[in-house]
């Protein structure tokens, strides 16, 4: 009887061992975009897991194989040198793996299966050693629960089901462990021990699943920010269904989506910035990617004018720059790929010339060269924009190009100032800043320098008082803030001096990760 029970126990432990390894590697495979069928994944786990189990019980064979491989490698390398190339391949592989783990790049297709196979071996070794060497099985909990909870938190819903399966297998294993240590005796119970273990395990998991619960994620800002700071790639997968075509509906870009504006109806206040990657930009940069343009300032928020949009076909030229002036611009092409980010706004430096999309689409162009694509660009999709980048201002002046602001169409919308909102103290300060400046350019530089030197950049600021004009509060009380504060203040200061300005929101592509390749993060 004991012999039969021991044999049954071994069979069950083997089934649990392979099942545990598989569900964890299946989860990791989903996160890695592993291109391998379900049954092939099972076959890989059984083969590699079986080999690892053999070495757990026969470590001497592993030692002998490693020694033999080294000796053979040295001999072969003597006659057919390959070691240098092998080391280079291994180095590139490890570099890709490390960059993937810390969030700097994605796994290359050729490395994905190899890395997944290595993970099978490591997980099999850890799991098998605990199960078959009769170690404390609760050591399984932090690894398995940690992985499943993390992927559930980053919106892999299947992790919720897998953690339930894990607990079912774990409770069975726990029952086996207690039984094998003599803590349960088969003659002390009224039904077979295996039936009790499986029944109780099943009931515990089912009850846990049917207990009322919420889909709201637990919020622990300190831990979240610390984790993202160390491994920014963790937030790559923090996406909702709306990021993907067919799952959600893309909307036009709004600054509140970046975390820098908590309310669309009011500027300022503390913000939570994020290291989440939203785009990869290919081109000769860096670039300022314009999203939307605001024209009207109310005293506490910027609003856009309801300007009509012109429609152009995909690939059609719309720059409107006379051919005689194009020598004062430099042609560039940039390609943008979205990562877990969707928008009907097409981001572009000034000034876009042509948009290229895969298909026959229409592009909408605003009067300030803002671009809109109604079908939207979703996660994993890309577009290319040809731009005409103006030469530096000083170089244009040296070439004799000095167009007047009076030639700007609809000039008044770039000079708008809210009546009775801007305080006398603000106006007096601007006059003091520019008193030694002669040209508009000199005035603009003077204002910029004053704001840079006299105010502290800080994202953890108090919400401005409701009865206080935003710029006045920034200049004379808080004296600290972030981009919204600086840009709003400078735009209105320029307008007070008759210098046209517009308030632009978007992203900066300056984090170079490879030649002409930039990562754009939410922050």
Coordinates of C-alpha atoms in Angstrom, one line a residue:
X1 CA 0.0 0.0 0.0
X2 CA 2.8 2.4 1.0
X3 CA 4.6 1.6 -2.2
X4 CA 1.5 2.4 -4.3
X5 CA 1.0 5.7 -2.4
X6 CA 4.6 6.7 -2.9
X7 CA 4.3 6.0 -6.6
X8 CA 1.1 8.0 -6.9
X9 CA 2.6 10.8 -4.9
X10 CA 5.6 11.0 -7.4
X11 CA 3.3 11.0 -10.4
X12 CA 1.2 13.9 -8.9
X13 CA 4.3 15.9 -8.0
X14 CA 5.7 15.5 -11.6
X15 CA 2.4 16.7 -13.0
X16 CA 2.4 19.7 -10.6
X17 CA 6.0 20.5 -11.4
X18 CA 5.5 20.7 -15.2
X19 CA 2.2 22.5 -14.7
X20 CA 3.6 25.2 -12.5
X21 CA 6.6 25.8 -14.8
X22 CA 4.3 25.9 -17.8
X23 CA 1.8 28.5 -16.4
X24 CA 4.5 30.8 -15.3
X25 CA 6.4 30.5 -18.7
X26 CA 3.1 30.9 -20.5
X27 CA 2.6 34.2 -18.7
X28 CA 6.1 35.4 -19.5
X29 CA 5.7 34.3 -23.1
X30 CA 2.7 36.5 -23.5
X31 CA 4.6 39.5 -22.1
X32 CA 7.5 38.8 -24.5
X33 CA 5.2 38.4 -27.6
X34 CA 6.5 34.9 -28.0
X35 CA 5.5 33.6 -31.5
X36 CA 5.1 30.0 -30.6
X37 CA 1.9 27.9 -30.6
X38 CA 0.3 26.7 -27.3
X39 CA 1.2 23.0 -27.9
X40 CA 4.8 23.8 -28.9
X41 CA 5.2 25.8 -25.7
X42 CA 4.0 22.7 -23.7
X43 CA 6.6 20.6 -25.6
X44 CA 9.4 23.0 -24.9
X45 CA 8.5 23.0 -21.1
X46 CA 8.3 19.2 -20.9
X47 CA 11.6 18.7 -22.7
X48 CA 13.7 21.4 -21.0
X49 CA 11.9 20.8 -17.6
X50 CA 12.6 17.1 -17.9
X51 CA 16.3 17.7 -18.6
X52 CA 16.6 20.1 -15.7
X53 CA 14.9 17.6 -13.4
X54 CA 17.3 14.9 -14.5
X55 CA 20.3 17.2 -13.6
X56 CA 18.7 18.0 -10.2
X57 CA 18.9 14.3 -9.3
X58 CA 22.2 13.7 -11.1
X59 CA 24.3 16.9 -10.9
X60 CA 27.5 15.1 -11.6
X61 CA 26.3 14.6 -15.2
X62 CA 25.8 18.3 -15.6
X63 CA 29.3 18.9 -14.3
X64 CA 30.8 16.3 -16.7
X65 CA 28.9 17.7 -19.7
X66 CA 30.1 21.2 -19.0
X67 CA 33.7 20.0 -18.6
X68 CA 33.5 18.0 -21.8
X69 CA 31.9 20.9 -23.7
X70 CA 34.8 23.2 -22.6
X71 CA 37.5 20.7 -23.7
X72 CA 35.8 20.1 -27.0
X73 CA 35.3 23.8 -27.6
X74 CA 39.0 24.5 -26.9
X75 CA 40.1 21.8 -29.2
X76 CA 37.8 22.8 -32.0
X77 CA 38.7 26.5 -31.6
X78 CA 42.3 25.6 -32.0
X79 CA 41.7 24.3 -35.5
X80 CA 38.6 26.2 -36.5
X81 CA 38.5 29.5 -34.5
X82 CA 35.0 30.4 -33.5
X83 CA 35.3 31.6 -29.9
X84 CA 35.6 35.3 -30.8
X85 CA 32.4 35.2 -32.9
X86 CA 30.6 33.2 -30.2
X87 CA 31.6 35.7 -27.5
X88 CA 30.4 38.6 -29.7
X89 CA 27.0 36.8 -30.2
X90 CA 26.6 36.1 -26.5
X91 CA 27.5 39.7 -25.7
X92 CA 24.9 41.1 -28.1
X93 CA 22.3 38.7 -26.8
X94 CA 23.0 39.7 -23.1
X95 CA 23.0 43.4 -24.0
X96 CA 19.6 43.0 -25.7
X97 CA 18.2 41.0 -22.7
X98 CA 19.5 43.6 -20.2
X99 CA 18.1 46.5 -22.2
X100 CA 14.8 44.7 -22.4
X101 CA 14.6 44.1 -18.7
X102 CA 15.3 47.8 -17.8
X103 CA 13.0 49.0 -20.5
X104 CA 15.4 50.5 -23.1
X105 CA 14.5 48.3 -26.0
X106 CA 12.4 45.4 -27.1
X107 CA 13.6 41.8 -27.5
X108 CA 14.7 41.1 -31.0
X109 CA 12.8 38.2 -32.7
X110 CA 15.9 36.0 -32.9
X111 CA 16.5 36.4 -29.1
X112 CA 13.0 36.0 -27.9
X113 CA 12.8 32.2 -28.1
X114 CA 16.4 31.7 -26.7
X115 CA 15.6 34.0 -23.7
X116 CA 12.3 32.2 -23.1
X117 CA 14.1 28.8 -23.2
X118 CA 16.7 30.1 -20.6
X119 CA 13.8 31.2 -18.4
X120 CA 12.3 27.7 -18.7
X121 CA 15.5 26.2 -17.4
X122 CA 15.8 28.7 -14.5
X123 CA 12.2 28.4 -13.4
X124 CA 12.4 24.6 -13.7
X125 CA 15.5 24.5 -11.6
X126 CA 14.0 26.6 -8.9
X127 CA 10.6 24.9 -8.9
X128 CA 12.1 21.4 -9.2
X129 CA 14.6 21.8 -6.5
X130 CA 11.9 22.9 -4.0
X131 CA 9.4 20.2 -5.0
X132 CA 11.7 17.2 -5.4
X133 CA 14.4 18.0 -2.8
X134 CA 11.6 18.5 -0.2
X135 CA 12.5 22.1 0.6
X136 CA 10.1 24.6 2.1
X137 CA 7.4 24.8 -0.6
X138 CA 6.3 28.3 0.5
X139 CA 9.5 29.5 -1.2
X140 CA 7.4 29.1 -4.4
X141 CA 5.0 31.8 -3.3
X142 CA 7.1 35.0 -3.8
X143 CA 8.2 34.1 -7.3
X144 CA 5.0 32.8 -8.7
X145 CA 2.6 35.2 -6.9
X146 CA 5.0 38.1 -7.6
X147 CA 5.0 37.5 -11.4
X148 CA 1.2 36.9 -11.7
X149 CA 0.3 39.9 -9.5
X150 CA 2.7 42.2 -11.5
X151 CA 1.3 41.1 -14.8
X152 CA -2.3 41.4 -13.6
X153 CA -1.4 44.9 -12.4
X154 CA -0.2 45.9 -15.9
X155 CA -3.4 44.7 -17.5
X156 CA -2.7 41.1 -18.5
X157 CA -6.1 39.8 -17.4
X158 CA -5.2 36.2 -17.9
X159 CA -2.8 36.5 -14.9
X160 CA -5.9 36.5 -12.7
X161 CA -6.9 33.1 -14.0
X162 CA -3.3 31.8 -13.8
X163 CA -2.9 32.8 -10.2
X164 CA -6.0 30.8 -9.4
X165 CA -4.6 27.8 -11.1
X166 CA -1.3 28.3 -9.3
X167 CA -3.1 28.3 -5.9
X168 CA -5.0 25.1 -6.8
X169 CA -1.8 23.3 -7.7
X170 CA 0.0 24.8 -4.7
X171 CA -2.7 23.6 -2.2
X172 CA -2.5 20.1 -3.6
X173 CA 1.3 20.2 -3.2
X174 CA 0.9 21.5 0.3
X175 CA -1.4 18.6 1.1
X176 CA 1.2 16.2 -0.4
X177 CA 3.9 17.8 1.6
X178 CA 2.0 17.5 4.9
X179 CA 1.1 13.9 4.1
X180 CA 4.6 12.8 3.2
X181 CA 5.9 14.2 6.5
X182 CA 3.5 12.1 8.5
X183 CA 1.4 15.1 9.6
X184 CA -1.6 13.4 8.0
X185 CA -2.3 9.7 8.4
X186 CA -4.4 7.9 5.9
X187 CA -6.1 5.8 8.7
X188 CA -7.1 9.0 10.6
X189 CA -9.5 10.2 7.9
X190 CA -12.7 8.9 6.4
X191 CA -11.8 9.2 2.7
X192 CA -8.7 8.8 0.7
X193 CA -6.1 11.5 1.4
X194 CA -5.8 12.5 -2.3
X195 CA -9.5 13.1 -2.6
X196 CA -9.4 15.4 0.5
X197 CA -6.5 17.4 -0.8
X198 CA -8.0 18.0 -4.3
X199 CA -11.5 18.7 -3.0
X200 CA -10.3 21.2 -0.4
X201 CA -7.9 22.9 -2.9
X202 CA -10.7 23.2 -5.4
X203 CA -13.1 24.7 -2.9
X204 CA -10.6 27.3 -1.6
X205 CA -9.8 28.6 -5.1
X206 CA -13.5 28.6 -6.2
X207 CA -14.5 30.5 -3.1
X208 CA -11.7 33.0 -3.7
X209 CA -12.9 33.6 -7.2
X210 CA -16.6 34.2 -6.3
X211 CA -16.0 36.5 -3.4
X212 CA -17.0 40.1 -4.5
X213 CA -14.1 42.1 -5.6
X214 CA -13.2 45.3 -7.4
X215 CA -11.2 45.8 -10.6
X216 CA -9.6 49.0 -9.3
X217 CA -5.8 48.6 -9.0
X218 CA -4.2 49.2 -5.6
X219 CA -2.5 52.6 -5.5
X220 CA 0.9 52.9 -3.8
X221 CA 2.5 55.9 -5.4
X222 CA 5.9 55.6 -3.6
X223 CA 6.4 52.0 -4.6
X224 CA 5.1 52.6 -8.1
X225 CA 7.4 55.6 -8.8
X226 CA 10.4 53.9 -7.3
X227 CA 9.8 50.8 -9.4
X228 CA 9.4 52.8 -12.6
X229 CA 12.5 54.8 -11.8
X230 CA 14.6 51.6 -11.6
X231 CA 12.9 49.7 -14.4
X232 CA 11.1 52.2 -16.7
X233 CA 10.1 49.3 -18.9
X234 CA 7.6 48.1 -16.3
X235 CA 5.2 50.8 -17.4
X236 CA 5.4 49.8 -21.1
X237 CA 2.5 47.4 -20.5
X238 CA 0.4 49.8 -18.4
X239 CA -2.1 50.3 -21.2
X240 CA -5.8 50.2 -21.5
X241 CA -7.8 48.6 -24.3
X242 CA -8.3 52.0 -25.9
X243 CA -4.6 52.0 -27.0
X244 CA -5.3 49.3 -29.6
X245 CA -7.3 49.6 -32.8
X246 CA -10.6 47.8 -32.6
X247 CA -10.6 47.9 -28.8
X248 CA -11.0 51.7 -28.1
X249 CA -11.5 55.0 -29.8
X250 CA -8.6 57.4 -30.3
X251 CA -9.0 61.0 -29.2
X252 CA -7.2 64.2 -30.0
X253 CA -4.2 64.9 -27.9
X254 CA -4.8 66.8 -24.7
X255 CA -2.1 67.9 -22.2
X256 CA -4.0 66.4 -19.3
X257 CA -3.2 63.0 -20.8
X258 CA 0.5 63.6 -20.0
X259 CA 0.0 64.1 -16.3
X260 CA 1.1 67.7 -16.5
X261 CA -2.4 69.2 -16.2
X262 CA -4.8 67.6 -13.7
X263 CA -7.8 69.5 -15.0
X264 CA -8.6 70.5 -18.6
X265 CA -10.4 73.6 -17.2
X266 CA -7.6 75.0 -15.0
X267 CA -3.8 75.3 -15.2
X268 CA -1.3 74.4 -12.5
X269 CA -1.2 72.2 -9.4
X270 CA 0.9 69.2 -8.5
X271 CA 1.4 66.6 -11.2
X272 CA 2.6 63.0 -11.5
X273 CA 5.0 62.5 -14.3
X274 CA 5.6 59.1 -15.8
X275 CA 8.4 57.2 -17.5
X276 CA 6.0 55.3 -19.7
X277 CA 7.2 55.2 -23.3
X278 CA 4.7 56.6 -25.8
X279 CA 6.6 56.8 -29.0
X280 CA 9.8 56.0 -30.8
X281 CA 11.0 58.6 -33.3
X282 CA 13.4 57.9 -36.2
X283 CA 15.1 60.9 -37.8
X284 CA 17.9 63.4 -37.5
X285 CA 16.8 65.2 -34.3
X286 CA 16.2 66.1 -31.6
X287 CA 12.7 67.2 -32.3
X288 CA 9.9 69.2 -30.6
X289 CA 6.7 67.3 -31.5
X290 CA 3.8 69.7 -31.6
X291 CA 0.5 68.2 -30.6
X292 CA -2.0 71.0 -30.3
X293 CA -1.9 74.8 -30.4
X294 CA -3.8 77.1 -28.0
X295 CA -4.5 80.8 -28.8
X296 CA -6.8 82.3 -26.2
X297 CA -5.8 82.8 -22.5
X298 CA -8.5 83.4 -20.0
X299 CA -6.5 84.0 -16.8
X300 CA -6.3 80.4 -15.7
X301 CA -6.5 78.2 -18.8
X302 CA -5.7 78.2 -22.5
X303 CA -8.3 77.5 -25.2
X304 CA -8.1 76.8 -28.9
X305 CA -10.0 78.8 -31.5
X306 CA -12.5 76.8 -33.5
X307 CA -10.6 77.2 -36.8
X308 CA -11.7 75.2 -39.9
X309 CA -9.4 72.4 -40.9
X310 CA -8.3 71.8 -44.5
X311 CA -8.3 68.3 -45.9
X312 CA -5.4 66.8 -47.9
X313 CA -4.8 63.3 -49.3
X314 CA -2.2 61.0 -47.9
X315 CA 1.2 62.0 -49.5
X316 CA 0.0 65.3 -50.8
X317 CA 2.2 68.4 -50.3
X318 CA 0.6 71.1 -48.1
X319 CA 3.5 73.2 -46.9
X320 CA 2.3 76.5 -48.5
X321 CA 5.8 77.8 -48.5
X322 CA 6.8 79.6 -51.8
X323 CA 9.5 77.8 -53.8
X324 CA 11.7 80.9 -53.6
X325 CA 11.7 80.6 -49.8
X326 CA 12.4 76.9 -49.5
X327 CA 16.1 77.5 -49.7
X328 CA 15.8 78.8 -46.2
X329 CA 14.6 75.5 -44.9
X330 CA 16.1 72.0 -44.5
X331 CA 14.2 69.0 -45.6
X332 CA 13.9 66.1 -43.1
X333 CA 11.9 62.9 -42.8
X334 CA 10.8 61.5 -39.5
X335 CA 9.0 58.3 -38.7
X336 CA 6.9 57.9 -35.5
X337 CA 5.8 54.6 -33.9
X338 CA 3.2 54.6 -31.1
X339 CA 3.7 52.4 -28.0
X340 CA 0.6 51.8 -25.9
X341 CA -0.6 55.2 -27.0
X342 CA -3.4 56.2 -29.3
X343 CA -4.4 59.6 -30.7
X344 CA -6.1 61.3 -33.6
X345 CA -3.3 63.9 -33.4
X346 CA -0.3 63.4 -35.7
X347 CA 2.7 64.8 -33.9
X348 CA 5.2 66.8 -36.0
X349 CA 7.9 69.4 -35.7
X350 CA 7.4 72.8 -37.4
X351 CA 6.7 72.8 -40.3
X352 CA 5.2 69.6 -41.7
X353 CA 5.2 69.2 -45.5
X354 CA 3.7 65.8 -46.3
X355 CA 2.3 62.9 -44.3
X356 CA 2.7 59.3 -45.4
X357 CA 0.4 56.6 -44.1
X358 CA -0.1 53.0 -45.2
X359 CA -3.4 53.4 -47.2
X360 CA -5.5 56.0 -49.0
X361 CA -6.4 58.4 -46.2
X362 CA -7.3 62.0 -45.7
X363 CA -5.2 64.3 -43.4
X364 CA -6.6 67.4 -41.7
X365 CA -4.4 70.5 -41.5
X366 CA -5.0 73.4 -39.1
X367 CA -4.0 77.1 -39.7
X368 CA -1.0 76.6 -37.4
X369 CA 0.1 73.4 -39.1
X370 CA -1.4 71.1 -36.5
X371 CA -2.3 67.7 -38.0
X372 CA -5.3 65.6 -37.4
X373 CA -6.0 62.0 -38.6
X374 CA -9.6 61.1 -37.7
X375 CA -9.2 57.3 -37.9
X376 CA -6.4 57.6 -35.3
X377 CA -2.9 56.1 -34.8
X378 CA -3.0 53.2 -32.3
X379 CA -0.4 51.2 -30.4
X380 CA 2.1 49.5 -32.7
X381 CA 1.2 51.7 -35.7
X382 CA 3.4 54.3 -37.4
X383 CA 3.5 57.2 -39.8
X384 CA 6.1 59.2 -41.6
X385 CA 6.2 63.0 -41.9
X386 CA 8.3 65.1 -44.3
X387 CA 9.2 68.5 -42.7
X388 CA 10.7 71.8 -43.7
X389 CA 12.9 72.8 -40.7
X390 CA 13.6 76.6 -40.7
X391 CA 17.3 77.6 -40.5
X392 CA 18.3 79.1 -37.1
X393 CA 16.9 82.7 -36.6
X394 CA 20.3 84.3 -36.5
X395 CA 21.3 82.6 -39.8
X396 CA 18.1 83.9 -41.5
X397 CA 18.8 87.4 -40.3
X398 CA 22.3 87.2 -41.6
X399 CA 20.9 86.0 -45.0
X400 CA 18.7 89.1 -45.1
X401 CA 15.5 87.4 -44.3
X402 CA 13.5 89.6 -41.9
X403 CA 9.8 89.2 -42.5
X404 CA 7.6 91.4 -40.5
X405 CA 5.0 90.3 -37.9
X406 CA 2.5 92.6 -39.7
X407 CA 2.4 90.1 -42.5
X408 CA 1.1 87.3 -40.3
X409 CA -2.5 86.4 -41.1
X410 CA -5.0 86.9 -38.3
X411 CA -2.4 88.6 -36.2
X412 CA -4.8 89.6 -33.4
X413 CA -5.3 85.9 -32.3
X414 CA -1.6 85.8 -31.4
X415 CA -1.7 89.0 -29.5
X416 CA -4.9 88.3 -27.4
X417 CA -4.7 89.2 -23.7
X418 CA -7.6 88.8 -21.3
X419 CA -9.1 92.1 -20.4
X420 CA -8.9 93.1 -16.7
X421 CA -7.1 89.8 -15.9
X422 CA -3.4 90.7 -16.3
X423 CA -2.3 92.6 -13.2
X424 CA -0.4 96.0 -13.3
X425 CA 2.5 94.3 -11.4
X426 CA 2.9 91.8 -14.3
X427 CA 2.9 94.6 -16.9
X428 CA 5.4 96.7 -14.9
X429 CA 7.7 93.7 -14.5
X430 CA 7.7 93.0 -18.3
X431 CA 8.6 96.6 -19.0
X432 CA 11.4 96.4 -16.5
X433 CA 12.8 93.2 -18.1
X434 CA 12.9 94.6 -21.7
X435 CA 13.9 98.2 -20.9
X436 CA 17.4 97.7 -22.4
X437 CA 16.1 95.7 -25.5
X438 CA 15.6 97.3 -28.9
X439 CA 14.2 94.6 -31.1
X440 CA 11.5 92.0 -30.6
X441 CA 14.1 89.3 -30.7
X442 CA 16.1 90.9 -27.9
X443 CA 13.0 91.3 -25.9
X444 CA 12.1 87.6 -26.3
X445 CA 15.6 86.6 -25.2
X446 CA 15.5 88.9 -22.2
X447 CA 12.1 87.5 -21.0
X448 CA 13.4 83.9 -21.5
X449 CA 16.5 84.5 -19.5
X450 CA 14.6 86.2 -16.7
X451 CA 12.3 83.2 -16.3
X452 CA 15.1 80.7 -16.4
X453 CA 17.2 82.5 -13.8
X454 CA 14.6 83.6 -11.3
X455 CA 12.2 80.7 -10.9
X456 CA 12.5 77.1 -9.7
X457 CA 11.4 74.2 -11.8
X458 CA 9.2 72.0 -9.6
X459 CA 6.3 69.6 -10.4
X460 CA 5.2 69.2 -6.8
X461 CA 3.5 72.6 -6.4
X462 CA 0.3 73.8 -4.8
X463 CA -2.9 74.4 -6.7
X464 CA -3.1 78.1 -7.6
X465 CA -5.9 80.0 -5.7
X466 CA -9.2 80.2 -7.7
X467 CA -9.4 83.9 -7.3
X468 CA -5.8 84.6 -8.4
X469 CA -4.6 85.1 -12.0
X470 CA -2.3 82.3 -12.9
X471 CA 0.7 84.3 -14.1
X472 CA 0.5 86.8 -11.3
X473 CA 0.5 83.9 -8.8
X474 CA 3.6 82.3 -10.4
X475 CA 5.6 85.5 -10.7
X476 CA 5.0 87.0 -7.3
X477 CA 4.0 84.3 -4.9
X478 CA 4.9 80.7 -5.7
X479 CA 7.9 81.4 -7.9
X480 CA 8.1 77.8 -8.9
X481 CA 6.4 75.5 -11.4
X482 CA 6.8 73.4 -14.5
X483 CA 6.5 73.9 -18.3
X484 CA 2.9 75.1 -18.1
X485 CA 3.9 77.9 -15.9
X486 CA 6.9 79.0 -17.9
X487 CA 5.2 78.7 -21.3
X488 CA 2.1 80.6 -20.2
X489 CA 4.0 83.4 -18.6
X490 CA 6.4 83.9 -21.5
X491 CA 3.6 83.8 -24.1
X492 CA 1.6 86.5 -22.3
X493 CA 4.7 88.6 -21.6
X494 CA 5.6 88.6 -25.3
X495 CA 2.0 89.6 -26.2
X496 CA 2.2 92.5 -23.7
X497 CA 5.2 93.7 -25.8
X498 CA 3.3 93.3 -29.1
X499 CA 5.1 90.1 -30.0
X500 CA 2.8 87.4 -31.4
X501 CA 3.0 84.1 -29.7
X502 CA 1.1 80.8 -29.5
X503 CA 0.9 78.2 -26.7
X504 CA 2.0 74.8 -28.0
X505 CA 1.6 71.4 -26.2
X506 CA 3.4 68.3 -27.2
X507 CA 6.4 66.1 -26.6
X508 CA 10.2 66.4 -26.9
X509 CA 12.2 63.7 -28.7
X510 CA 15.7 64.0 -27.2
X511 CA 16.4 60.7 -25.5
X512 CA 18.8 59.2 -28.0
X513 CA 19.0 55.4 -27.7
X514 CA 20.6 54.7 -31.1
X515 CA 21.7 56.6 -34.2
X516 CA 18.8 58.9 -35.2
X517 CA 16.5 56.9 -32.8
X518 CA 14.7 58.7 -30.0
X519 CA 12.5 57.3 -27.2
X520 CA 9.7 59.7 -26.2
X521 CA 8.3 59.2 -22.7
X522 CA 5.1 60.5 -21.1
X523 CA 7.1 62.9 -19.1

